Short mmCIF file of C-alpha atoms in Angstrom, two decimals:
data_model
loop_
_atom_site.label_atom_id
_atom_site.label_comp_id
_atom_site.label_asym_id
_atom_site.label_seq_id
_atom_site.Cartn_x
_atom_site.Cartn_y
_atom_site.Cartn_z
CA UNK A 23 -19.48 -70.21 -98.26
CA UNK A 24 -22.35 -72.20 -96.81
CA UNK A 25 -20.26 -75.00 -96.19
CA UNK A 26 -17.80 -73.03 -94.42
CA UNK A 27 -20.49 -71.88 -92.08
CA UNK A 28 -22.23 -74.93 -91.53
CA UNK A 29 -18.46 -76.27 -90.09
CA UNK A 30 -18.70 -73.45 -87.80
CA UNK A 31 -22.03 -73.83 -86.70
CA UNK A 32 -21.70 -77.87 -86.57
CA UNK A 33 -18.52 -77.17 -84.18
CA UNK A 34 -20.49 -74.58 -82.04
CA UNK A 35 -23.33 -77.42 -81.84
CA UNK A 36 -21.23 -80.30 -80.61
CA UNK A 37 -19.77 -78.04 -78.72
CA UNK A 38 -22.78 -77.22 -76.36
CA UNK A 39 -23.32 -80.98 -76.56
CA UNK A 40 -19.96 -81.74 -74.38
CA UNK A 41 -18.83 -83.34 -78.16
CA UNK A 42 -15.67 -81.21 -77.53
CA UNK A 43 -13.25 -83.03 -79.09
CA UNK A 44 -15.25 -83.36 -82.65
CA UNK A 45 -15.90 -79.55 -82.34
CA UNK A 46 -12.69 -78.75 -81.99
CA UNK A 47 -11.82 -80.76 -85.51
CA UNK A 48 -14.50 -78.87 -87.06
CA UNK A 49 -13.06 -75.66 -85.83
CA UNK A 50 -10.01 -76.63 -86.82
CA UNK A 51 -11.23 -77.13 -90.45
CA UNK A 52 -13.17 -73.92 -90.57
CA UNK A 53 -9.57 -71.94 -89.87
CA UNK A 54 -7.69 -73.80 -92.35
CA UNK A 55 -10.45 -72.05 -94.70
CA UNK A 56 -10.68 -69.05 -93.03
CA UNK A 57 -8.00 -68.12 -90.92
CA UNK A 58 -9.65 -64.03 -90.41
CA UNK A 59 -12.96 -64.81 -88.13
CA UNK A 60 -13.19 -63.76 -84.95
CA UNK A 61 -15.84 -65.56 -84.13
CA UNK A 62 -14.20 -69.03 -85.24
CA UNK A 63 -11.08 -68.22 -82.67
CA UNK A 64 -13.31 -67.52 -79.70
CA UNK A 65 -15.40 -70.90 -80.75
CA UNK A 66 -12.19 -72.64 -80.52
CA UNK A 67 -10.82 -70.64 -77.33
CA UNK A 68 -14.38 -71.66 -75.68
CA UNK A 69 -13.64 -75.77 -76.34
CA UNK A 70 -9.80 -75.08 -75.10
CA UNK A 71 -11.05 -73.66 -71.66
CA UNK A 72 -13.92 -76.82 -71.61
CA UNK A 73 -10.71 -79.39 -72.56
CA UNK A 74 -9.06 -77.68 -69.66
CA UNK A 75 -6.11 -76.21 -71.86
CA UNK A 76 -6.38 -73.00 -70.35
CA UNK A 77 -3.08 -71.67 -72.50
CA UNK A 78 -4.04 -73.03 -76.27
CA UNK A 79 -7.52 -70.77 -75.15
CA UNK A 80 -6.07 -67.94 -73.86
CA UNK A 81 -4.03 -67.95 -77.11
CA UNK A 82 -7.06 -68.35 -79.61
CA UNK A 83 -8.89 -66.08 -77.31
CA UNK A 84 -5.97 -63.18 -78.20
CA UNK A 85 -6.39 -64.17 -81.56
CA UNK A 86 -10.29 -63.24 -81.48
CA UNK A 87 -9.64 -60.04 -79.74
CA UNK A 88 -7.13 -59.10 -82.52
CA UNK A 89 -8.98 -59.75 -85.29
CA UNK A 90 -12.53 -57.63 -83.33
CA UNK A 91 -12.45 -56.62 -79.97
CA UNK A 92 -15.82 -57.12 -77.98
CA UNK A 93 -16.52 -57.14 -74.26
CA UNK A 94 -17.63 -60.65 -74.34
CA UNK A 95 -13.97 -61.63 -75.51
CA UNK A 96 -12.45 -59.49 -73.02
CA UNK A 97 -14.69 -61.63 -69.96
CA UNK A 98 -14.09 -64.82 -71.52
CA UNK A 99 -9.74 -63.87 -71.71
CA UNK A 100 -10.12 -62.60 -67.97
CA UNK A 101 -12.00 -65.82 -67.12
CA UNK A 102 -8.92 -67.60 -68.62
CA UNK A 103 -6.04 -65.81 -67.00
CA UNK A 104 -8.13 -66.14 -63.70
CA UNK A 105 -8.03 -70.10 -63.71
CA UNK A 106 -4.46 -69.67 -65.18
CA UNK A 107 -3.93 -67.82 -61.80
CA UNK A 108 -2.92 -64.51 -63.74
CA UNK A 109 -5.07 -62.17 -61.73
CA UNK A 110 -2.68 -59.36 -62.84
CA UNK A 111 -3.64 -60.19 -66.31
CA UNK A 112 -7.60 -60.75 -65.91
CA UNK A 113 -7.91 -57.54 -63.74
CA UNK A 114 -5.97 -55.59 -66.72
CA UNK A 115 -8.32 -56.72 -69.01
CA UNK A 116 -11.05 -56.30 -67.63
CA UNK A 117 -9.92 -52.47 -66.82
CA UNK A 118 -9.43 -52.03 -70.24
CA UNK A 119 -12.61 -53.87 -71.25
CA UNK A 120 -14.48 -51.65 -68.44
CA UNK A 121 -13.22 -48.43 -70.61
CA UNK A 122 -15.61 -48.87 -73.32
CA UNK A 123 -18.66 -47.23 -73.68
CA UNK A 124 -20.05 -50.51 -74.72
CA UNK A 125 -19.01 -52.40 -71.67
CA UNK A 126 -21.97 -54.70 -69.93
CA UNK A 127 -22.47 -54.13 -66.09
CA UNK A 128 -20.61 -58.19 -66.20
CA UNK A 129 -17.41 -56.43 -66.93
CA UNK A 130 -17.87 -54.38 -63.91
CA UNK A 131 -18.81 -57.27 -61.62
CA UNK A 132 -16.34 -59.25 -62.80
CA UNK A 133 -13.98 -56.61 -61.98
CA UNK A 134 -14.84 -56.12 -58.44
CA UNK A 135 -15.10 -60.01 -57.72
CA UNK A 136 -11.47 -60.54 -59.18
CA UNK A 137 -10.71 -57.53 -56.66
CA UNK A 138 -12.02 -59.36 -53.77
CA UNK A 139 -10.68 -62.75 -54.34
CA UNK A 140 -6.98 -60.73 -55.15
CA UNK A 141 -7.56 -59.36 -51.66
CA UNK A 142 -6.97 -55.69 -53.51
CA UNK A 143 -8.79 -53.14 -51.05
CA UNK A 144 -6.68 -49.95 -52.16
CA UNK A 145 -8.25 -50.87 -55.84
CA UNK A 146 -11.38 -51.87 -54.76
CA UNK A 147 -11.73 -48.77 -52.76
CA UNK A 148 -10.57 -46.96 -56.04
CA UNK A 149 -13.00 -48.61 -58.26
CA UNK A 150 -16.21 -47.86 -55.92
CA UNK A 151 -15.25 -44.57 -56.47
CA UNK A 152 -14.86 -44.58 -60.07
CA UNK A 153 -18.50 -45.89 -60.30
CA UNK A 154 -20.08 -43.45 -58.21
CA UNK A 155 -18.84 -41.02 -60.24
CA UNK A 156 -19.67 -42.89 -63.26
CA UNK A 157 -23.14 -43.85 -62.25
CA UNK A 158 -24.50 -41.28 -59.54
CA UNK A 159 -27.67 -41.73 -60.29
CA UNK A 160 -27.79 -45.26 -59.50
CA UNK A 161 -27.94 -46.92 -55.67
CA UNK A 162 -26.40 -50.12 -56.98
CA UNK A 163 -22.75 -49.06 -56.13
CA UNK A 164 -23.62 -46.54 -53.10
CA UNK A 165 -24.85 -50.33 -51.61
CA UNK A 166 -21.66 -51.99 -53.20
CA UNK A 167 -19.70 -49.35 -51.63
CA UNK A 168 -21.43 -49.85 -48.26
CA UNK A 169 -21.49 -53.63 -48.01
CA UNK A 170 -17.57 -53.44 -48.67
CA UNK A 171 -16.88 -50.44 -45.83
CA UNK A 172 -18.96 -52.96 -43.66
CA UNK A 173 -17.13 -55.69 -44.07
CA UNK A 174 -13.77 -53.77 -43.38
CA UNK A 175 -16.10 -52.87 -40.12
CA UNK A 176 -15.60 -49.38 -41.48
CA UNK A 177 -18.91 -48.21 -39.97
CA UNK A 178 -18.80 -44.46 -40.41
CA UNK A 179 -18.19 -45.08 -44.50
CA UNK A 180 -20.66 -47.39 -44.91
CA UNK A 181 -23.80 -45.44 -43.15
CA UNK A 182 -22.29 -42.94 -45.78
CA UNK A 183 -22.83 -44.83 -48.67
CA UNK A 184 -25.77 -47.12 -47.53
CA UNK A 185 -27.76 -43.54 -46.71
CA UNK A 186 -26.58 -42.21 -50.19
CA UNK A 187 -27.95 -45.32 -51.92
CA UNK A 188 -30.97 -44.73 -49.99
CA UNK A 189 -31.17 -40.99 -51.05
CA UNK A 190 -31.02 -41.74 -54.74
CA UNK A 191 -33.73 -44.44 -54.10
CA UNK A 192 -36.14 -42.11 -52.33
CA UNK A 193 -35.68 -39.33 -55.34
CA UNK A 194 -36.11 -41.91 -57.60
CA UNK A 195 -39.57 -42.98 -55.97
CA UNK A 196 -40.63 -39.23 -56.22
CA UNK A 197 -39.74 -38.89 -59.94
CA UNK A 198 -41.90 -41.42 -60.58
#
């Protein structure tokens, strides 16, 4: 058992070293062992996407999902299917990563970046929404929100937002 996690460990070690190729032989090792660890086929999607072999990591990064589901999976998979040029496929997952209670605020940014770069407005415009109603008591999105209406030159909608980010702020200053 300690040998099988020294391998992995080893791999994830040459890994951050740019020793990609020997990590990937270690990794390789560690599944013929143990074929069930998550962790092992996200280490091993991780040195595909640094060798540039965007579909063997996109593959072992499906695997990892399978086998546990986490939101850092779900960024890395969008991450892959983005440089793959799947934006269908990134922006799905990182909807369905975005569902979870557990989701970190990356998800979300992620989210509205891919968006942007997809040229998506009628989604965009949707997901702004969605977060103000998911976090109302935040200004972060009522200046996302804004800065968006702005750059459509949509004026009216984003004094709307940038004064409701600023009304949250100023309640929050009192509450304190």
């Amino acid at each position: 058992p300690e040998e099988k996690l020294t391998l992995l460990m080893d791999a994830w070690l040459m890994m951050t070293n740019g020793q990609l190729r020997e990590a990937l032989n270690l990794t390789n090792r560690y599944l013929e062992i143990d074929s069930n660890n998550a962790g092992a086929w996200r280490l091993r999607g991780r040195i595909y996407r640094l060798l540039n072999e965007p579909h063997h990591a996109g593959d072992d990064l499906q695997r990892s999902k399978s086998l546990s589901a986490n939101p850092a999976v779900s960024i890395e998979l969008a991450t892959v299917f983005s440089e793959m040029g799947q934006m269908d496929a990134a922006i799905g997952e990182l909807v369905n990563a975005s569902q979870q209670p557990q989701a970190p605020m990356q998800i979300r940014l992620l989210l509205e970046l891919f968006y942007q770069r997809s040229n998506r407005l009628s989604d965009l415009e949707r997901f702004y929404t969605r977060m103000l109603e998911r976090y109302p008591d935040s200004p972060f999105w009522s200046i996302r929100a804004g800065q968006f209406y702005l750059s459509k030159k949509d004026t009216a909608q984003a004094v709307k937002y940038f004064r409701q980010a600023w009304e949250i702020h100023r309640q929050q200053d009192t509450n304190d």
